[in-house]
Amino acid sequence: MPGIAQTKPFAGITLRGASFQHRFFTLLQNYIPEFEAQTGMKVDLQLSAFPVYNQQANLELSSGGSAFDFVNVTFILAARWVAAGLLTNLDEFTSDPNLTPAEWNPKDFVEGAQVPYRDAKGATYGYSWEGGAMVMGLSRMDLMEKKGLKIPESFAELQQVCAEINGTDNVNGIVSFQLHHWCLPPYIQGFGGNIFRNPPADIMPALNSPQAIQAVEFYANLLKNYAPKGVLTYTEDQARQALLTGRSNIFIHSSAWITPILLSNDSKVKDTSRVVRMPAGPVHDFPASNSQGLGIPKNAKNKKAAWEFIKWAVSPEISMRLVKEHGHSSVCRRSVIESEEYRKLNTVNGQDLGALYLEVLGLPAKGENYMAYRTVKEFPIVGDVLNKAFEQVATGQLAAQAAMNAAQEQAVANLRRAGTAL
């Protein structure tokens, strides 16, 4: 008897999605043909530069378009998109056993990584595929040990180590990169300040508080005195390369950019490196964390197919394959991060990188959500102002107080111009 043909559930559908360029999607594209064979659909994934994607996606969603079936829910735009009702509530898919098997387990995602994708009632509008936990990489512990220096645990010790190492063996004390509104806030919060007065309830900017001014002055001095020339325009890749080659001793950034000093074949400093918690401020110990998520636009044409793709892309199975086959460690499923396979691949020279990543990524969900400043919809506007103000201080154009006073006025004006009630 002739075999009975099995009908693939999404045969004939072309699923259209968009995100910014990222290694996760480069790796995922290797597996997409398997997904297409399983489901019968074709996946058209459009990737573009981070600012280009954000601008296009924001315009598409805000105008009620239906060009995309799934999108990256960018961390800094998530609150705006969720509050404006531009995304589909994914709980309707996860609560239906016909659409989502129990073993997929929505509660397996690290809580801190999921906070940005929920509304005030707790409904979920995205699932995180990437976690960013701010840690500190030290590439030249050999030089530090010769000078009797310990790993810095406070801002004051950080400045001391940078000063002592800078210039030794042609090594810079510290390196950073141009996204100042990511790098700077942990210092502002460490000194006791914040970007807004009390987010998310009170989003009046607080850029010229004494604590913010002190932090800007402190961080600007680190970069002026102990970082490579031109560091204000460094990309993440340039900063990572300076750390990987040992040209700079300290880099404080998301773990995915720091751990290559121990994990990458390109690292020249594996034997002299350490990856640890970012130093604590005199008031708070608030290392930054973030995540990126996948969601479905409210007006998407193929919502069930889009959910099938998201469910697959951040499934335990694909997450584990990315870890085991490509060493991609910044996944957001707790079961994967706590697995023996993950631990083996991410424990180097006695350093359990997975435990460190999980600890920092989960902090905003414990007690005070100190990352709330970055998930309110007003942050992109204020973040741009903060970037420009910091550059004025770091280049010596303005003193910290003058720059931050002007930034405060500019931020308030820009928010009011955008229709924000303050």
Tab-separated table of C-alpha atoms in Angstrom:
chain	number	residue	atom	x	y	z
A	1	MET	CA	0.000	0.000	0.000
A	2	PRO	CA	1.280	3.460	-0.741
A	3	GLY	CA	2.580	5.375	2.301
A	4	ILE	CA	0.290	7.970	3.773
A	5	ALA	CA	1.936	11.381	3.361
A	6	GLN	CA	2.369	13.314	6.558
A	7	THR	CA	1.182	16.901	6.262
A	8	LYS	CA	3.658	19.388	7.658
A	9	PRO	CA	1.721	21.870	9.804
A	10	PHE	CA	3.112	25.072	8.296
A	11	ALA	CA	3.763	24.014	4.711
A	12	GLY	CA	3.699	26.935	2.294
A	13	ILE	CA	4.233	29.655	4.909
A	14	THR	CA	7.151	32.068	4.601
A	15	LEU	CA	7.910	33.368	8.075
A	16	ARG	CA	9.479	36.825	8.140
A	17	GLY	CA	11.538	38.002	11.075
A	18	ALA	CA	14.048	40.705	11.901
A	19	SER	CA	16.759	41.464	14.419
A	20	PHE	CA	20.088	43.204	14.714
A	21	GLN	CA	23.241	41.327	13.741
A	22	HIS	CA	24.476	39.084	16.526
A	23	ARG	CA	26.484	35.884	16.840
A	24	PHE	CA	23.411	34.083	18.204
A	25	PHE	CA	21.586	34.497	14.889
A	26	THR	CA	24.695	33.686	12.857
A	27	LEU	CA	24.883	30.383	14.730
A	28	LEU	CA	21.114	29.817	14.640
A	29	GLN	CA	21.115	30.084	10.848
A	30	ASN	CA	23.083	26.818	10.754
A	31	TYR	CA	20.086	25.045	12.288
A	32	ILE	CA	17.237	26.831	10.498
A	33	PRO	CA	17.206	24.319	7.583
A	34	GLU	CA	16.417	21.605	10.146
A	35	PHE	CA	13.524	23.695	11.479
A	36	GLU	CA	12.235	24.321	7.959
A	37	ALA	CA	12.350	20.588	7.199
A	38	GLN	CA	10.415	19.790	10.383
A	39	THR	CA	7.687	22.388	9.928
A	40	GLY	CA	7.420	22.941	6.188
A	41	MET	CA	7.746	26.720	6.519
A	42	LYS	CA	10.494	28.920	5.118
A	43	VAL	CA	12.223	31.418	7.406
A	44	ASP	CA	13.236	34.804	6.025
A	45	LEU	CA	15.415	36.317	8.764
A	46	GLN	CA	16.587	39.871	8.095
A	47	LEU	CA	19.581	41.086	10.106
A	48	SER	CA	20.903	44.649	10.158
A	49	ALA	CA	23.135	46.868	12.278
A	50	PHE	CA	21.893	47.546	15.824
A	51	PRO	CA	20.826	51.220	15.344
A	52	VAL	CA	19.378	50.516	11.894
A	53	TYR	CA	17.306	47.596	13.147
A	54	ASN	CA	16.002	49.498	16.164
A	55	GLN	CA	14.917	52.428	14.012
A	56	GLN	CA	13.209	50.227	11.424
A	57	ALA	CA	11.506	47.957	13.952
A	58	ASN	CA	10.315	50.883	16.052
A	59	LEU	CA	8.774	52.510	12.977
A	60	GLU	CA	7.207	49.263	11.762
A	61	LEU	CA	5.638	48.415	15.128
A	62	SER	CA	4.550	51.961	15.962
A	63	SER	CA	2.782	52.336	12.617
A	64	GLY	CA	0.895	49.057	13.119
A	65	GLY	CA	2.657	47.314	10.261
A	66	SER	CA	2.570	43.578	9.602
A	67	ALA	CA	5.788	43.089	7.635
A	68	PHE	CA	7.338	40.897	10.352
A	69	ASP	CA	6.005	37.786	12.046
A	70	PHE	CA	8.647	37.839	14.782
A	71	VAL	CA	11.099	40.478	15.946
A	72	ASN	CA	13.856	41.016	18.415
A	73	VAL	CA	12.427	42.876	21.399
A	74	THR	CA	15.392	45.142	22.017
A	75	PHE	CA	16.143	45.602	25.710
A	76	ILE	CA	16.134	49.405	25.684
A	77	LEU	CA	12.897	49.534	23.674
A	78	ALA	CA	11.036	46.665	25.345
A	79	ALA	CA	9.144	48.766	27.897
A	80	ARG	CA	8.022	51.226	25.245
A	81	TRP	CA	6.754	48.489	22.936
A	82	VAL	CA	5.033	46.556	25.722
A	83	ALA	CA	3.369	49.643	27.230
A	84	ALA	CA	2.110	50.762	23.822
A	85	GLY	CA	0.519	47.364	23.116
A	86	LEU	CA	2.667	46.720	20.051
A	87	LEU	CA	3.437	43.087	20.881
A	88	THR	CA	1.433	39.861	21.298
A	89	ASN	CA	0.913	38.381	24.754
A	90	LEU	CA	2.847	35.107	24.591
A	91	ASP	CA	1.047	33.634	27.600
A	92	GLU	CA	-1.769	32.614	25.258
A	93	PHE	CA	0.703	30.250	23.566
A	94	THR	CA	2.523	28.928	26.626
A	95	SER	CA	-0.765	28.240	28.456
A	96	ASP	CA	-2.074	26.060	25.617
A	97	PRO	CA	-0.685	22.478	25.898
A	98	ASN	CA	-1.505	21.928	22.213
A	99	LEU	CA	0.907	24.710	21.284
A	100	THR	CA	3.557	24.393	23.998
A	101	PRO	CA	4.528	21.123	25.710
A	102	ALA	CA	5.035	21.233	29.474
A	103	GLU	CA	8.738	20.393	29.181
A	104	TRP	CA	9.363	23.676	27.311
A	105	ASN	CA	8.855	25.294	30.745
A	106	PRO	CA	8.597	29.120	30.598
A	107	LYS	CA	9.807	29.293	34.221
A	108	ASP	CA	13.173	27.843	33.177
A	109	PHE	CA	14.315	31.257	31.906
A	110	VAL	CA	16.478	33.222	34.355
A	111	GLU	CA	14.112	35.602	36.128
A	112	GLY	CA	16.340	38.647	35.782
A	113	ALA	CA	16.477	38.175	32.014
A	114	GLN	CA	12.666	38.066	31.713
A	115	VAL	CA	11.840	41.199	33.717
A	116	PRO	CA	12.013	43.588	30.702
A	117	TYR	CA	9.442	41.601	28.714
A	118	ARG	CA	6.555	41.713	31.171
A	119	ASP	CA	3.825	44.286	31.602
A	120	ALA	CA	2.558	45.647	34.918
A	121	LYS	CA	0.198	42.670	35.281
A	122	GLY	CA	2.963	40.131	34.689
A	123	ALA	CA	2.005	39.093	31.149
A	124	THR	CA	4.941	38.008	28.961
A	125	TYR	CA	5.732	39.607	25.591
A	126	GLY	CA	9.142	38.156	24.859
A	127	TYR	CA	11.506	35.310	25.715
A	128	SER	CA	15.190	36.029	26.194
A	129	TRP	CA	17.770	34.514	23.859
A	130	GLU	CA	20.750	36.501	25.117
A	131	GLY	CA	21.801	37.550	28.582
A	132	GLY	CA	24.332	40.228	29.372
A	133	ALA	CA	25.902	40.127	32.837
A	134	MET	CA	28.490	42.817	33.544
A	135	VAL	CA	31.721	41.333	34.866
A	136	MET	CA	35.373	42.372	35.053
A	137	GLY	CA	38.141	40.768	33.052
A	138	LEU	CA	41.778	41.121	34.125
A	139	SER	CA	44.276	40.024	31.487
A	140	ARG	CA	47.613	40.637	33.219
A	141	MET	CA	47.475	39.139	36.674
A	142	ASP	CA	51.192	38.400	36.218
A	143	LEU	CA	51.984	42.124	36.247
A	144	MET	CA	49.613	42.702	39.166
A	145	GLU	CA	51.220	39.944	41.230
A	146	LYS	CA	54.703	41.355	40.601
A	147	LYS	CA	53.484	44.651	42.041
A	148	GLY	CA	51.678	42.981	44.942
A	149	LEU	CA	48.258	44.088	43.680
A	150	LYS	CA	45.066	42.193	44.505
A	151	ILE	CA	41.934	41.961	42.359
A	152	PRO	CA	40.061	45.240	42.969
A	153	GLU	CA	36.782	44.890	44.846
A	154	SER	CA	35.899	48.580	45.255
A	155	PHE	CA	35.966	51.664	43.038
A	156	ALA	CA	38.918	53.030	44.995
A	157	GLU	CA	40.875	49.794	44.502
A	158	LEU	CA	39.966	49.807	40.801
A	159	GLN	CA	41.488	53.236	40.368
A	160	GLN	CA	44.598	52.182	42.296
A	161	VAL	CA	45.165	49.062	40.149
A	162	CYS	CA	44.646	51.028	36.916
A	163	ALA	CA	47.172	53.637	38.052
A	164	GLU	CA	49.760	51.067	39.142
A	165	ILE	CA	49.563	48.959	35.959
A	166	ASN	CA	49.169	51.711	33.360
A	167	GLY	CA	52.361	52.024	31.325
A	168	THR	CA	53.940	48.876	32.759
A	169	ASP	CA	55.198	46.665	29.934
A	170	ASN	CA	53.288	48.957	27.502
A	171	VAL	CA	49.973	47.875	29.046
A	172	ASN	CA	47.023	50.240	29.592
A	173	GLY	CA	45.287	50.114	32.940
A	174	ILE	CA	41.767	49.818	31.508
A	175	VAL	CA	39.868	49.738	28.235
A	176	SER	CA	36.233	50.467	27.421
A	177	PHE	CA	34.066	51.344	24.413
A	178	GLN	CA	31.698	53.953	23.080
A	179	LEU	CA	28.359	52.851	24.585
A	180	HIS	CA	28.704	55.068	27.655
A	181	HIS	CA	25.067	54.761	28.726
A	182	TRP	CA	25.788	51.051	29.332
A	183	CYS	CA	29.218	51.397	30.939
A	184	LEU	CA	28.586	54.481	33.093
A	185	PRO	CA	25.318	53.812	35.049
A	186	PRO	CA	26.834	51.135	37.374
A	187	TYR	CA	29.243	53.831	38.587
A	188	ILE	CA	26.392	56.338	39.030
A	189	GLN	CA	24.428	53.762	41.021
A	190	GLY	CA	27.552	52.635	42.867
A	191	PHE	CA	27.943	56.146	44.237
A	192	GLY	CA	24.248	56.188	45.208
A	193	GLY	CA	22.665	57.955	42.226
A	194	ASN	CA	20.448	56.851	39.360
A	195	ILE	CA	19.507	57.844	35.813
A	196	PHE	CA	15.932	58.699	36.836
A	197	ARG	CA	14.674	59.793	40.236
A	198	ASN	CA	12.801	56.556	41.026
A	199	PRO	CA	12.049	54.430	37.964
A	200	PRO	CA	9.647	53.169	36.800
A	201	ALA	CA	7.247	55.228	38.956
A	202	ASP	CA	9.115	58.550	38.755
A	203	ILE	CA	11.026	59.058	35.520
A	204	MET	CA	12.265	62.596	36.180
A	205	PRO	CA	15.929	62.512	35.053
A	206	ALA	CA	18.497	62.745	37.845
A	207	LEU	CA	21.597	63.373	35.750
A	208	ASN	CA	22.938	66.294	37.786
A	209	SER	CA	22.668	64.765	41.250
A	210	PRO	CA	25.901	65.016	43.275
A	211	GLN	CA	26.293	61.244	42.986
A	212	ALA	CA	25.926	61.276	39.187
A	213	ILE	CA	28.433	64.113	38.863
A	214	GLN	CA	30.892	62.253	41.113
A	215	ALA	CA	30.495	59.087	39.013
A	216	VAL	CA	31.000	60.878	35.699
A	217	GLU	CA	34.132	62.511	37.054
A	218	PHE	CA	35.447	59.178	38.368
A	219	TYR	CA	34.805	57.174	35.193
A	220	ALA	CA	36.050	59.955	32.911
A	221	ASN	CA	39.298	60.106	34.877
A	222	LEU	CA	39.762	56.347	34.488
A	223	LEU	CA	39.493	56.643	30.725
A	224	LYS	CA	41.487	59.869	30.414
A	225	ASN	CA	44.394	58.679	32.528
A	226	TYR	CA	44.610	54.911	32.087
A	227	ALA	CA	42.914	53.878	28.812
A	228	PRO	CA	44.264	53.790	25.234
A	229	LYS	CA	44.116	56.965	23.160
A	230	GLY	CA	40.884	57.143	21.181
A	231	VAL	CA	39.045	54.870	23.620
A	232	LEU	CA	35.900	57.040	23.443
A	233	THR	CA	35.297	55.818	19.905
A	234	TYR	CA	36.324	52.192	20.490
A	235	THR	CA	33.901	49.528	19.352
A	236	GLU	CA	33.258	46.459	21.476
A	237	ASP	CA	35.507	44.440	19.158
A	238	GLN	CA	38.398	46.874	19.562
A	239	ALA	CA	38.082	46.810	23.346
A	240	ARG	CA	37.854	43.022	23.441
A	241	GLN	CA	40.941	42.738	21.225
A	242	ALA	CA	42.895	44.990	23.582
A	243	LEU	CA	42.000	42.620	26.428
A	244	LEU	CA	42.613	39.410	24.452
A	245	THR	CA	46.115	40.501	23.530
A	246	GLY	CA	46.953	41.840	26.981
A	247	ARG	CA	47.438	45.398	25.742
A	248	SER	CA	44.887	46.514	28.343
A	249	ASN	CA	44.603	44.957	31.787
A	250	ILE	CA	40.946	45.562	32.712
A	251	PHE	CA	37.722	45.527	30.693
A	252	ILE	CA	34.307	45.704	32.400
A	253	HIS	CA	31.467	44.633	30.129
A	254	SER	CA	28.950	41.829	29.460
A	255	SER	CA	30.329	38.376	30.121
A	256	ALA	CA	30.132	37.327	26.460
A	257	TRP	CA	32.748	39.978	25.668
A	258	ILE	CA	34.964	39.254	28.682
A	259	THR	CA	35.100	35.462	28.939
A	260	PRO	CA	36.972	35.046	25.604
A	261	ILE	CA	40.186	35.873	27.494
A	262	LEU	CA	39.771	32.383	28.997
A	263	LEU	CA	37.730	30.589	26.337
A	264	SER	CA	38.860	31.872	22.936
A	265	ASN	CA	41.596	30.302	20.835
A	266	ASP	CA	42.636	33.858	19.945
A	267	SER	CA	43.428	34.757	23.547
A	268	LYS	CA	47.108	35.499	24.255
A	269	VAL	CA	46.503	35.794	28.004
A	270	LYS	CA	44.688	32.601	29.079
A	271	ASP	CA	47.304	31.788	31.698
A	272	THR	CA	47.333	35.260	33.257
A	273	SER	CA	43.616	36.125	33.197
A	274	ARG	CA	40.806	36.243	35.720
A	275	VAL	CA	37.081	36.943	35.306
A	276	VAL	CA	35.332	38.245	38.434
A	277	ARG	CA	32.554	40.510	39.734
A	278	MET	CA	32.718	44.176	38.848
A	279	PRO	CA	34.044	46.245	41.787
A	280	ALA	CA	31.401	47.626	44.144
A	281	GLY	CA	30.748	51.302	44.745
A	282	PRO	CA	30.824	52.957	48.161
A	283	VAL	CA	27.000	52.871	48.346
A	284	HIS	CA	25.772	50.065	46.052
A	285	ASP	CA	27.056	46.945	44.318
A	286	PHE	CA	24.934	47.082	41.158
A	287	PRO	CA	26.653	45.436	38.156
A	288	ALA	CA	24.558	46.003	35.054
A	289	SER	CA	22.659	43.205	33.365
A	290	ASN	CA	20.408	43.038	30.352
A	291	SER	CA	18.891	40.636	27.867
A	292	GLN	CA	17.490	40.500	24.359
A	293	GLY	CA	14.219	38.730	23.590
A	294	LEU	CA	12.148	37.381	20.734
A	295	GLY	CA	8.535	38.488	20.410
A	296	ILE	CA	5.617	38.627	17.985
A	297	PRO	CA	4.227	41.945	16.672
A	298	LYS	CA	0.596	42.586	17.510
A	299	ASN	CA	-0.383	42.659	13.822
A	300	ALA	CA	1.760	39.730	12.660
A	301	LYS	CA	0.096	37.614	9.962
A	302	ASN	CA	1.462	34.229	11.047
A	303	LYS	CA	1.399	34.237	14.837
A	304	LYS	CA	1.229	30.482	15.412
A	305	ALA	CA	4.089	29.909	12.989
A	306	ALA	CA	6.062	32.696	14.678
A	307	TRP	CA	5.537	31.074	18.064
A	308	GLU	CA	6.700	27.755	16.631
A	309	PHE	CA	9.943	29.452	15.585
A	310	ILE	CA	10.479	31.272	18.905
A	311	LYS	CA	9.656	28.106	20.845
A	312	TRP	CA	12.292	26.257	18.804
A	313	ALA	CA	14.947	29.008	18.798
A	314	VAL	CA	15.064	29.300	22.606
A	315	SER	CA	14.250	25.688	23.386
A	316	PRO	CA	16.407	23.747	25.857
A	317	GLU	CA	17.642	21.599	22.968
A	318	ILE	CA	18.846	24.445	20.722
A	319	SER	CA	20.261	26.327	23.714
A	320	MET	CA	22.321	23.292	24.689
A	321	ARG	CA	23.508	22.717	21.125
A	322	LEU	CA	24.719	26.310	20.916
A	323	VAL	CA	26.671	25.776	24.119
A	324	LYS	CA	28.148	22.369	23.244
A	325	GLU	CA	28.778	22.847	19.522
A	326	HIS	CA	29.811	26.517	19.464
A	327	GLY	CA	30.731	27.502	23.024
A	328	HIS	CA	27.966	30.114	23.046
A	329	SER	CA	27.531	30.619	26.781
A	330	SER	CA	25.160	33.604	27.086
A	331	VAL	CA	21.943	31.550	26.943
A	332	CYS	CA	19.138	32.311	29.406
A	333	ARG	CA	17.801	28.896	30.410
A	334	ARG	CA	18.701	28.035	33.987
A	335	SER	CA	18.595	24.286	33.323
A	336	VAL	CA	21.270	24.673	30.639
A	337	ILE	CA	23.472	27.037	32.661
A	338	GLU	CA	23.341	24.711	35.666
A	339	SER	CA	23.982	21.566	33.609
A	340	GLU	CA	27.162	19.536	33.963
A	341	GLU	CA	27.968	20.059	30.263
A	342	TYR	CA	27.783	23.837	30.592
A	343	ARG	CA	29.868	23.796	33.784
A	344	LYS	CA	32.597	21.702	32.183
A	345	LEU	CA	32.856	24.003	29.167
A	346	ASN	CA	32.757	27.184	31.252
A	347	THR	CA	35.057	26.314	34.130
A	348	VAL	CA	38.582	27.450	33.294
A	349	ASN	CA	41.546	27.640	35.651
A	350	GLY	CA	39.142	26.927	38.501
A	351	GLN	CA	36.850	29.799	37.544
A	352	ASP	CA	33.171	28.822	37.247
A	353	LEU	CA	32.106	31.369	34.639
A	354	GLY	CA	28.560	29.994	34.466
A	355	ALA	CA	27.966	30.536	38.176
A	356	LEU	CA	29.255	34.114	37.897
A	357	TYR	CA	27.089	34.810	34.836
A	358	LEU	CA	23.994	33.365	36.518
A	359	GLU	CA	24.611	35.311	39.724
A	360	VAL	CA	24.901	38.715	38.034
A	361	LEU	CA	22.125	38.099	35.494
A	362	GLY	CA	19.694	37.239	38.275
A	363	LEU	CA	20.460	40.159	40.604
A	364	PRO	CA	17.820	42.654	39.299
A	365	ALA	CA	15.075	40.149	40.137
A	366	LYS	CA	16.219	39.961	43.765
A	367	GLY	CA	15.137	42.855	45.952
A	368	GLU	CA	15.406	46.208	44.196
A	369	ASN	CA	15.210	46.063	40.396
A	370	TYR	CA	18.089	48.446	39.934
A	371	MET	CA	18.009	47.922	36.152
A	372	ALA	CA	14.544	49.529	35.983
A	373	TYR	CA	16.155	52.722	34.666
A	374	ARG	CA	17.086	50.941	31.454
A	375	THR	CA	13.741	49.257	30.856
A	376	VAL	CA	11.513	52.349	31.071
A	377	LYS	CA	10.432	53.654	27.694
A	378	GLU	CA	12.080	57.042	28.327
A	379	PHE	CA	15.598	55.624	28.603
A	380	PRO	CA	16.672	55.833	24.933
A	381	ILE	CA	16.054	59.586	24.921
A	382	VAL	CA	17.930	60.189	28.173
A	383	GLY	CA	20.652	57.684	27.283
A	384	ASP	CA	21.574	59.660	24.151
A	385	VAL	CA	21.920	62.827	26.220
A	386	LEU	CA	24.047	61.014	28.800
A	387	ASN	CA	26.386	59.727	26.078
A	388	LYS	CA	27.072	63.211	24.735
A	389	ALA	CA	27.528	64.741	28.196
A	390	PHE	CA	30.040	62.099	29.225
A	391	GLU	CA	32.097	62.642	26.078
A	392	GLN	CA	32.260	66.356	26.845
A	393	VAL	CA	33.720	65.558	30.259
A	394	ALA	CA	36.089	62.849	29.080
A	395	THR	CA	37.495	65.077	26.343
A	396	GLY	CA	37.933	68.026	28.714
A	397	GLN	CA	35.408	70.257	26.940
A	398	LEU	CA	33.353	70.746	30.108
A	399	ALA	CA	33.707	70.077	33.815
A	400	ALA	CA	31.492	67.275	35.119
A	401	GLN	CA	29.084	69.559	36.964
A	402	ALA	CA	28.571	71.898	34.002
A	403	ALA	CA	28.110	69.015	31.578
A	404	MET	CA	25.611	67.209	33.785
A	405	ASN	CA	23.643	70.369	34.579
A	406	ALA	CA	23.290	70.964	30.847
A	407	ALA	CA	22.440	67.287	30.295
A	408	GLN	CA	19.686	67.448	32.900
A	409	GLU	CA	18.079	70.431	31.187
A	410	GLN	CA	18.419	68.790	27.776
A	411	ALA	CA	16.982	65.475	28.941
A	412	VAL	CA	13.946	67.127	30.541
A	413	ALA	CA	13.354	69.248	27.427
A	414	ASN	CA	13.669	66.264	25.097
A	415	LEU	CA	11.270	64.154	27.160
A	416	ARG	CA	8.665	66.947	27.275
A	417	ARG	CA	9.059	67.447	23.550
A	418	ALA	CA	8.327	63.735	23.130
A	419	GLY	CA	5.117	64.141	25.139
A	420	THR	CA	6.322	62.772	28.487
A	421	ALA	CA	4.608	64.251	31.544
A	422	LEU	CA	7.160	65.037	34.249
